[in-house]
Amino acid sequence: CNNYEVIDLGVMVPCDKILQTAKDENVDIIGLSGLITPSLDEMVHVASEMQRLDFNLPLLIGGATTSKAHTAVKIEQNYSNNSTIYVPDASRSVSVVSNLLNSGNQEEYRRKISEEYEAIRERTAKRGKKRKTIAYSDANANKLNGEALDYDIVKPSFLGNRVFDDYSLEDLLDYIDWTPFFITWQLSGKYPAILEDEKVGQAATDLFNDAQTMLRQIIDEKLFTAKAIIGFWPAQRQGDNDVTLYHSNGSDSPMETLHFLRQQMPKGDLPNLSLADYIAPADSGKMDYIGGFVVTAGLGADELAKRYEKDNDDYRAILAKALADRLAEAFAERMHERVRKEFWGYQSDEALSNEDLIAEKYQGIRPAPGYPACPDHSEKTTLFRLLDADRIGVTLTESYAMWPAASVSGLYFANPNARYFSIGRIDAEQADDLAQRKGVESAAMRKLLAPVMD
């Protein structure tokens, strides 16, 4: 940002370190970036602490899980000494910082931001009054039944875990979805059509060519290492929203329980879904199966990015991280294909193009804890324990973010009726019920689920 220095404190930095560094270094602005939903509550905490400690610095909010509405409704009202501003991506930060530090127009700029966020809060409050949820008991009574449970269960080719070390990056190239890559750089359009776009086609082509050059270097010089671990376990639904996993010798030997949430919005004639619905219930007399996975293509990515940062080449540092993310997602896609065709084998004759895979035209789903169908990030701890994921160098932070960042984890469901869905809003009764099922404090669970609670 012109002549200003940026102090990067890294990932998962505690609030006290952020604020102490701001004091020690006499900074002009504090910026926070949130990768996963637990970060949202931490941002609120930082803003509250800035108010309590009488800071008078602008606070910038950004990252994948944030939004202007969340900034206006949840964060800004906790910090009144200066402006709190949502920045949608790094490229916009230059103009925001310029406006905030320009003595000629900073007051007018801050006033407009404040007025805009007040309007957002009013709109959000009106929408909240219109939004309805049904009783948790009624939602459970309206679960998926009937034909959803009447399918041929296929036993995986093995039970337990299997590790894949140093997986071929070359094998992942055809599985890369390039459209999100361009979105990372604020270039809108689907690949490959974006390369011919009248407005952004040339910029997209130049970026794509640079990506291909670096990708070839990464593969040829083995700069990144890809690893995976997958597992399959006998499973049955217990009650309404829990799935018990068993050792290979069957239902007399339980090993873990996965806990899910259920939709509470009015659905009319449609069921209120829970991921537990896709597993045969214990009283059906059937033994079902569920799978899990953790993959990473990020081993080495951080080191390569730091090498470019040391040379003041931020463009290639960001490019390296973006390619690691794309390879990790491609790895998840490739492993899921192999699960369907080989390791679980319930779709052994599948023959889909990459476009079909991106469009999810296959049987089964691979939802991830923290995403719309399973917004409880803490379920990752059970998944990582089941898989012993640290064997491939992937760990969880205190707020359930994966490290290395270019990692993907989730569950495998084979049920042909399984579809991706969003839980939407839930009430406190369901949050408390989940806390009881998991054996944790209700306050902690409500805090974790705050982004989806009424």
Coordinates of C-alpha atoms in Angstrom, one line a residue:
C1 CA 0.0 0.0 0.0
N2 CA 2.2 2.8 -1.3
N3 CA 4.9 3.5 1.3
Y4 CA 3.2 1.5 4.1
E5 CA 4.7 -1.7 5.6
V6 CA 2.5 -4.7 6.2
I7 CA 3.2 -6.9 9.3
D8 CA 2.0 -10.4 8.6
L9 CA 1.5 -12.2 12.0
G10 CA 0.6 -15.5 10.3
V11 CA -2.2 -18.0 11.0
M12 CA -4.3 -18.5 14.1
V13 CA -2.8 -15.6 16.1
P14 CA -4.4 -15.0 19.5
C15 CA -6.1 -11.7 20.2
D16 CA -3.6 -10.5 22.8
K17 CA -0.7 -11.0 20.4
I18 CA -2.5 -9.0 17.7
L19 CA -3.2 -6.1 20.0
Q20 CA 0.2 -6.1 21.7
T21 CA 2.0 -6.1 18.3
A22 CA -0.2 -3.2 17.2
K23 CA 0.9 -1.2 20.3
D24 CA 4.6 -2.2 20.0
E25 CA 4.9 -1.4 16.3
N26 CA 2.7 1.7 16.4
V27 CA 0.6 0.4 13.5
D28 CA -2.0 2.5 11.7
I29 CA -4.5 -0.2 10.8
I30 CA -5.4 -3.7 12.0
G31 CA -6.6 -6.3 9.5
L32 CA -8.3 -9.7 10.3
S33 CA -8.9 -12.5 7.9
G34 CA -11.2 -15.4 8.6
L35 CA -10.8 -18.8 6.8
I36 CA -13.5 -20.8 8.6
T37 CA -16.6 -19.9 10.6
P38 CA -15.1 -20.2 14.1
S39 CA -12.9 -17.2 13.0
L40 CA -16.1 -15.1 12.9
D41 CA -16.6 -15.2 16.7
E42 CA -12.9 -14.5 17.3
M43 CA -13.2 -11.3 15.1
V44 CA -16.0 -10.1 17.4
H45 CA -13.8 -10.8 20.4
V46 CA -10.9 -8.8 18.9
A47 CA -13.2 -5.9 18.1
S48 CA -14.6 -6.0 21.7
E49 CA -11.1 -6.0 23.1
M50 CA -10.1 -3.1 21.0
Q51 CA -13.0 -1.2 22.4
R52 CA -12.2 -2.2 26.0
L53 CA -8.6 -1.3 25.7
D54 CA -9.5 2.1 24.1
F55 CA -7.8 1.4 20.7
N56 CA -8.4 4.1 18.0
L57 CA -7.4 2.4 14.8
P58 CA -9.4 1.3 11.8
L59 CA -10.3 -2.4 11.8
L60 CA -10.4 -4.3 8.4
I61 CA -12.4 -7.5 8.1
G62 CA -11.9 -10.0 5.2
G63 CA -11.6 -13.7 4.4
A64 CA -13.6 -16.5 2.9
T65 CA -16.2 -16.8 5.7
T66 CA -16.8 -13.1 6.2
S67 CA -19.3 -10.7 4.6
K68 CA -20.4 -7.1 4.7
A69 CA -23.6 -8.2 6.5
H70 CA -21.7 -10.1 9.2
T71 CA -19.3 -7.2 9.6
A72 CA -22.2 -4.7 10.0
V73 CA -24.4 -6.9 12.3
K74 CA -21.9 -8.7 14.4
I75 CA -18.5 -6.8 14.5
E76 CA -18.9 -3.1 13.9
Q77 CA -21.3 -2.5 16.9
N78 CA -18.6 -3.9 19.3
Y79 CA -16.1 -1.2 18.3
S80 CA -17.1 2.4 18.1
N81 CA -13.8 4.2 18.5
N82 CA -13.0 4.0 14.8
S83 CA -14.2 2.4 11.5
T84 CA -14.7 -1.3 11.0
I85 CA -14.8 -2.1 7.3
Y86 CA -15.4 -5.2 5.3
V87 CA -12.8 -5.7 2.5
P88 CA -13.9 -8.4 0.0
D89 CA -10.5 -9.2 -1.3
A90 CA -6.8 -8.1 -0.9
S91 CA -6.9 -6.0 -4.1
R92 CA -9.5 -3.7 -2.6
S93 CA -7.5 -3.1 0.5
V94 CA -5.3 -0.5 -1.2
S95 CA -8.2 1.9 -1.9
V96 CA -9.7 1.3 1.5
V97 CA -6.5 2.0 3.3
S98 CA -5.9 5.1 1.1
N99 CA -9.3 6.5 2.1
L100 CA -8.8 5.7 5.8
L101 CA -5.4 7.4 6.0
N102 CA -6.2 10.4 3.7
S103 CA -6.8 13.3 6.1
G104 CA -8.7 15.1 3.4
N105 CA -11.6 12.7 3.0
Q106 CA -11.3 10.2 5.8
E107 CA -14.2 11.6 7.8
E108 CA -16.6 11.6 4.9
Y109 CA -15.5 8.1 3.9
R110 CA -16.1 6.8 7.5
R111 CA -19.4 8.5 7.7
K112 CA -20.6 6.8 4.5
I113 CA -19.5 3.4 5.7
S114 CA -21.2 3.9 9.0
E115 CA -24.5 4.9 7.3
E116 CA -24.3 1.9 4.9
Y117 CA -23.8 -0.6 7.7
E118 CA -26.6 0.9 9.7
A119 CA -28.9 0.3 6.7
I120 CA -27.6 -3.3 6.4
R121 CA -28.5 -3.9 10.1
E122 CA -32.0 -2.6 9.6
R123 CA -32.5 -4.8 6.5
T124 CA -31.1 -7.8 8.4
A125 CA -33.4 -7.2 11.4
K126 CA -36.5 -7.1 9.1
R127 CA -35.5 -10.3 7.3
G128 CA -34.9 -12.0 10.7
K129 CA -38.5 -11.2 11.7
K130 CA -39.8 -12.9 8.6
R131 CA -37.6 -16.0 8.9
K132 CA -39.2 -18.9 10.7
T133 CA -38.1 -22.3 12.0
I134 CA -40.3 -25.2 13.0
A135 CA -40.0 -27.0 16.3
Y136 CA -37.0 -29.3 16.6
S137 CA -39.3 -32.2 17.4
D138 CA -41.4 -31.6 14.3
A139 CA -38.2 -31.4 12.2
N140 CA -37.1 -34.8 13.5
A141 CA -40.5 -36.3 12.9
N142 CA -40.2 -35.1 9.3
K143 CA -37.0 -37.0 8.5
L144 CA -36.2 -38.7 5.2
N145 CA -37.9 -42.1 5.2
G146 CA -39.3 -44.7 2.8
E147 CA -37.4 -45.2 -0.4
A148 CA -34.3 -43.4 1.0
L149 CA -33.7 -46.5 3.2
D150 CA -34.6 -49.1 0.5
Y151 CA -31.4 -49.5 -1.4
D152 CA -28.7 -52.2 -1.9
I153 CA -25.9 -51.6 0.6
V154 CA -22.5 -52.4 -0.8
K155 CA -19.7 -53.4 1.5
P156 CA -16.4 -51.5 0.9
S157 CA -13.4 -53.6 -0.3
F158 CA -11.7 -53.0 3.0
L159 CA -12.6 -51.7 6.5
G160 CA -10.3 -49.4 8.5
N161 CA -7.8 -47.0 7.1
R162 CA -5.5 -46.8 4.1
V163 CA -2.7 -44.2 3.6
F164 CA -1.5 -42.9 0.3
D165 CA 2.0 -41.3 0.5
D166 CA 3.5 -39.1 -2.1
Y167 CA 0.6 -39.4 -4.5
S168 CA 1.3 -38.4 -8.1
L169 CA 0.5 -34.8 -8.8
E170 CA 0.5 -35.6 -12.5
D171 CA -2.5 -37.8 -11.8
L172 CA -4.4 -34.9 -10.4
L173 CA -4.0 -32.4 -13.3
D174 CA -7.1 -33.6 -15.2
Y175 CA -9.2 -33.2 -12.1
I176 CA -8.5 -29.5 -11.5
D177 CA -11.5 -27.2 -11.5
W178 CA -10.0 -24.0 -12.8
T179 CA -13.1 -21.7 -12.4
P180 CA -12.6 -21.1 -8.6
F181 CA -8.9 -20.4 -9.4
F182 CA -9.9 -17.4 -11.5
I183 CA -12.5 -16.3 -8.9
T184 CA -9.5 -16.1 -6.4
W185 CA -8.1 -13.4 -8.6
Q186 CA -11.4 -11.6 -9.0
L187 CA -11.8 -12.7 -12.6
S188 CA -15.4 -13.8 -13.1
G189 CA -16.3 -16.4 -15.6
K190 CA -16.3 -20.2 -16.2
Y191 CA -13.2 -22.0 -17.5
P192 CA -12.4 -22.4 -20.4
A193 CA -14.8 -19.7 -21.7
I194 CA -13.2 -17.1 -19.5
L195 CA -10.1 -17.2 -21.6
E196 CA -12.1 -15.8 -24.6
D197 CA -14.0 -13.2 -22.5
E198 CA -14.0 -9.8 -24.1
K199 CA -13.3 -8.0 -20.9
V200 CA -11.1 -10.3 -18.8
G201 CA -10.0 -12.8 -21.4
Q202 CA -6.4 -11.5 -21.9
A203 CA -5.8 -11.2 -18.1
A204 CA -7.2 -14.6 -17.5
T205 CA -5.1 -16.1 -20.3
D206 CA -1.9 -14.5 -18.9
L207 CA -2.7 -15.7 -15.4
F208 CA -3.5 -19.2 -16.7
N209 CA -0.2 -19.4 -18.6
D210 CA 1.7 -18.3 -15.5
A211 CA -0.2 -21.0 -13.5
Q212 CA 0.7 -23.7 -16.0
T213 CA 4.4 -22.7 -15.9
M214 CA 4.5 -22.8 -12.1
L215 CA 2.5 -26.0 -12.0
R216 CA 4.9 -27.8 -14.3
Q217 CA 7.8 -26.5 -12.1
I218 CA 6.1 -27.8 -9.0
I219 CA 5.7 -31.3 -10.5
D220 CA 9.1 -31.5 -12.1
E221 CA 11.0 -30.3 -9.1
K222 CA 8.7 -32.1 -6.6
L223 CA 8.1 -28.9 -4.7
F224 CA 4.7 -30.1 -3.3
T225 CA 3.9 -33.5 -1.7
A226 CA 0.4 -34.9 -1.9
K227 CA -0.8 -37.4 0.8
A228 CA -4.1 -38.9 1.6
I229 CA -5.8 -41.2 4.2
I230 CA -9.2 -42.8 3.7
G231 CA -11.3 -45.1 5.8
F232 CA -14.5 -47.1 5.9
W233 CA -16.5 -48.3 8.8
P234 CA -19.7 -50.2 9.5
A235 CA -22.4 -47.7 10.6
Q236 CA -26.0 -47.4 11.7
R237 CA -28.2 -44.4 12.5
Q238 CA -29.0 -44.1 16.2
G239 CA -32.0 -42.0 17.2
D240 CA -32.7 -39.0 15.0
N241 CA -29.3 -37.5 14.1
D242 CA -26.5 -39.7 15.3
V243 CA -24.5 -42.3 13.4
T244 CA -22.6 -45.0 15.4
L245 CA -19.5 -46.4 13.8
Y246 CA -18.4 -49.9 14.6
H247 CA -15.2 -52.0 14.5
S248 CA -15.0 -54.5 11.7
N249 CA -16.5 -57.3 13.9
G250 CA -19.9 -55.6 13.8
S251 CA -22.6 -53.9 15.9
D252 CA -21.4 -55.4 19.2
S253 CA -18.3 -53.3 19.0
P254 CA -19.0 -49.5 18.7
M255 CA -16.0 -47.2 18.2
E256 CA -17.2 -43.7 17.6
T257 CA -20.4 -41.6 17.0
L258 CA -20.9 -38.9 14.5
H259 CA -23.4 -36.2 15.4
F260 CA -25.4 -34.2 12.9
L261 CA -27.9 -31.4 12.7
R262 CA -31.3 -31.3 11.0
Q263 CA -33.0 -28.6 8.9
Q264 CA -35.6 -26.6 10.8
M265 CA -37.0 -24.4 8.1
P266 CA -40.6 -25.1 7.0
K267 CA -40.4 -27.6 4.1
G268 CA -44.0 -28.3 3.3
D269 CA -44.2 -31.8 1.7
L270 CA -40.4 -32.2 1.6
P271 CA -38.4 -33.8 4.4
N272 CA -36.3 -31.8 6.9
L273 CA -32.9 -33.4 6.1
S274 CA -30.0 -34.5 8.3
L275 CA -26.9 -36.3 7.0
A276 CA -27.9 -39.1 9.4
D277 CA -30.9 -39.8 7.1
Y278 CA -28.5 -41.3 4.5
I279 CA -27.4 -44.1 6.9
A280 CA -29.7 -47.2 7.6
P281 CA -31.2 -47.0 11.1
A282 CA -30.3 -49.6 13.7
D283 CA -33.9 -50.8 13.9
S284 CA -33.9 -51.6 10.2
G285 CA -31.8 -54.7 10.8
K286 CA -29.3 -53.6 8.2
M287 CA -25.6 -52.8 8.6
D288 CA -24.6 -49.8 6.5
Y289 CA -21.2 -48.2 5.9
I290 CA -19.7 -44.7 6.0
G291 CA -16.3 -43.4 4.8
G292 CA -14.0 -40.6 5.7
F293 CA -11.0 -38.9 4.2
V294 CA -8.3 -36.3 4.6
V295 CA -6.2 -35.3 1.6
T296 CA -3.5 -32.6 1.3
A297 CA -1.4 -31.1 -1.5
G298 CA -0.1 -28.4 0.8
L299 CA 3.1 -30.1 2.0
G300 CA 5.8 -27.7 0.7
A301 CA 3.4 -25.0 -0.5
D302 CA 4.1 -22.7 2.5
E303 CA 7.8 -23.0 2.1
L304 CA 7.6 -22.1 -1.7
A305 CA 5.3 -19.1 -1.0
K306 CA 7.8 -17.9 1.7
R307 CA 10.6 -18.2 -0.8
Y308 CA 8.8 -15.9 -3.2
E309 CA 7.8 -13.5 -0.4
K310 CA 11.5 -13.2 0.7
D311 CA 12.2 -12.1 -2.9
N312 CA 9.3 -9.5 -2.6
D313 CA 7.4 -11.5 -5.3
D314 CA 3.9 -11.5 -3.8
Y315 CA 2.3 -12.4 -7.1
R316 CA 4.0 -15.8 -7.3
A317 CA 3.6 -16.3 -3.6
I318 CA -0.2 -16.0 -3.9
L319 CA -0.1 -18.1 -7.1
A320 CA 1.7 -20.9 -5.3
K321 CA -0.9 -21.0 -2.6
A322 CA -3.7 -20.9 -5.1
L323 CA -2.3 -23.8 -7.0
A324 CA -1.9 -25.8 -3.8
D325 CA -5.6 -25.2 -3.0
R326 CA -6.6 -26.3 -6.6
L327 CA -4.5 -29.5 -6.3
A328 CA -6.0 -30.3 -2.9
E329 CA -9.5 -30.0 -4.3
A330 CA -8.5 -32.1 -7.4
F331 CA -7.1 -34.7 -5.0
A332 CA -10.4 -34.9 -3.1
E333 CA -12.2 -35.3 -6.5
R334 CA -9.8 -38.0 -7.7
M335 CA -9.9 -40.0 -4.4
H336 CA -13.7 -39.8 -4.4
E337 CA -13.7 -41.2 -7.9
R338 CA -11.4 -44.1 -6.8
V339 CA -13.7 -44.7 -3.8
R340 CA -16.7 -45.1 -5.9
K341 CA -15.0 -47.2 -8.6
E342 CA -12.4 -49.2 -6.6
F343 CA -12.3 -49.0 -2.8
W344 CA -16.0 -49.0 -2.1
G345 CA -16.9 -50.1 -5.6
Y346 CA -20.6 -49.2 -5.6
Q347 CA -20.2 -47.5 -9.0
S348 CA -17.4 -49.7 -10.5
D349 CA -18.6 -49.0 -14.1
E350 CA -18.7 -45.2 -13.7
A351 CA -17.4 -43.2 -16.7
L352 CA -17.7 -39.5 -16.1
S353 CA -15.9 -36.6 -17.7
N354 CA -14.2 -33.9 -15.5
E355 CA -17.1 -31.6 -16.4
D356 CA -19.5 -34.3 -15.0
L357 CA -17.4 -34.6 -11.9
I358 CA -17.5 -30.9 -11.3
A359 CA -21.3 -31.0 -11.8
E360 CA -21.5 -33.8 -9.2
K361 CA -23.3 -36.3 -11.5
Y362 CA -22.0 -39.2 -9.6
Q363 CA -23.7 -41.4 -6.9
G364 CA -23.0 -40.4 -3.3
I365 CA -21.7 -37.2 -1.6
R366 CA -18.6 -36.2 0.4
P367 CA -19.8 -33.4 2.8
A368 CA -17.2 -31.7 5.0
P369 CA -17.7 -30.7 8.6
G370 CA -18.1 -26.9 8.7
Y371 CA -20.0 -26.7 5.4
P372 CA -23.8 -26.2 4.8
A373 CA -24.9 -29.8 5.5
C374 CA -22.7 -30.1 8.6
P375 CA -21.9 -26.7 10.0
D376 CA -20.4 -28.1 13.2
H377 CA -16.7 -27.7 12.7
S378 CA -15.9 -29.7 15.8
E379 CA -16.9 -33.0 14.1
K380 CA -13.5 -32.8 12.4
T381 CA -12.0 -33.9 15.7
T382 CA -13.9 -37.2 15.5
L383 CA -13.0 -37.6 11.8
F384 CA -9.3 -36.9 12.4
R385 CA -9.3 -39.3 15.4
L386 CA -10.9 -42.1 13.3
L387 CA -8.4 -41.6 10.5
D388 CA -5.3 -40.8 12.6
A389 CA -4.8 -37.9 10.2
D390 CA -1.6 -36.7 11.6
R391 CA 0.1 -39.7 10.0
I392 CA 0.0 -37.7 6.7
G393 CA 1.1 -34.4 8.3
V394 CA -2.4 -32.8 8.6
T395 CA -3.5 -31.4 11.9
L396 CA -6.3 -29.3 13.3
T397 CA -5.8 -25.9 15.0
E398 CA -7.7 -24.9 18.1
S399 CA -10.5 -23.5 16.0
Y400 CA -10.7 -26.6 13.7
A401 CA -8.9 -25.2 10.7
M402 CA -6.7 -27.7 8.9
W403 CA -3.0 -27.2 8.5
P404 CA -1.5 -27.2 5.9
A405 CA -4.3 -24.9 4.6
A406 CA -4.3 -26.7 1.2
S407 CA -6.1 -29.7 2.7
V408 CA -9.6 -31.2 2.3
S409 CA -11.5 -33.5 4.6
G410 CA -14.9 -35.0 4.8
L411 CA -17.2 -38.0 4.9
Y412 CA -18.3 -40.5 2.2
F413 CA -21.9 -41.4 1.8
A414 CA -22.9 -44.0 -0.8
N415 CA -26.7 -43.8 -0.5
P416 CA -28.1 -43.2 -4.0
N417 CA -30.6 -40.8 -2.5
A418 CA -27.9 -38.6 -0.9
R419 CA -27.8 -35.0 -2.0
Y420 CA -26.0 -31.9 -0.8
F421 CA -28.1 -29.5 1.2
S422 CA -27.9 -26.6 3.6
I423 CA -29.0 -27.0 7.2
G424 CA -30.0 -23.3 7.3
R425 CA -31.0 -21.7 10.6
I426 CA -31.5 -23.7 13.7
D427 CA -32.8 -22.8 17.2
A428 CA -31.2 -23.0 20.6
E429 CA -33.1 -26.2 21.4
Q430 CA -31.3 -28.1 18.7
A431 CA -27.9 -26.5 19.6
D432 CA -28.4 -27.7 23.2
D433 CA -29.5 -31.1 22.1
L434 CA -26.3 -31.4 20.0
A435 CA -24.2 -30.3 23.0
Q436 CA -25.8 -33.0 25.2
R437 CA -25.2 -35.7 22.5
K438 CA -21.6 -34.6 22.2
G439 CA -21.1 -34.2 26.0
V440 CA -20.0 -30.6 25.8
E441 CA -21.2 -27.4 27.5
S442 CA -24.3 -25.8 25.8
A443 CA -22.6 -22.3 25.9
A444 CA -19.6 -23.7 23.9
M445 CA -21.8 -25.3 21.3
R446 CA -24.0 -22.2 20.9
K447 CA -20.9 -20.2 20.4
L448 CA -19.6 -22.6 17.7
L449 CA -23.0 -22.7 15.9
A450 CA -23.7 -18.9 16.3
P451 CA -23.4 -18.3 12.5
V452 CA -26.4 -20.6 11.9
M453 CA -28.5 -19.9 15.0
D454 CA -31.5 -17.7 15.2

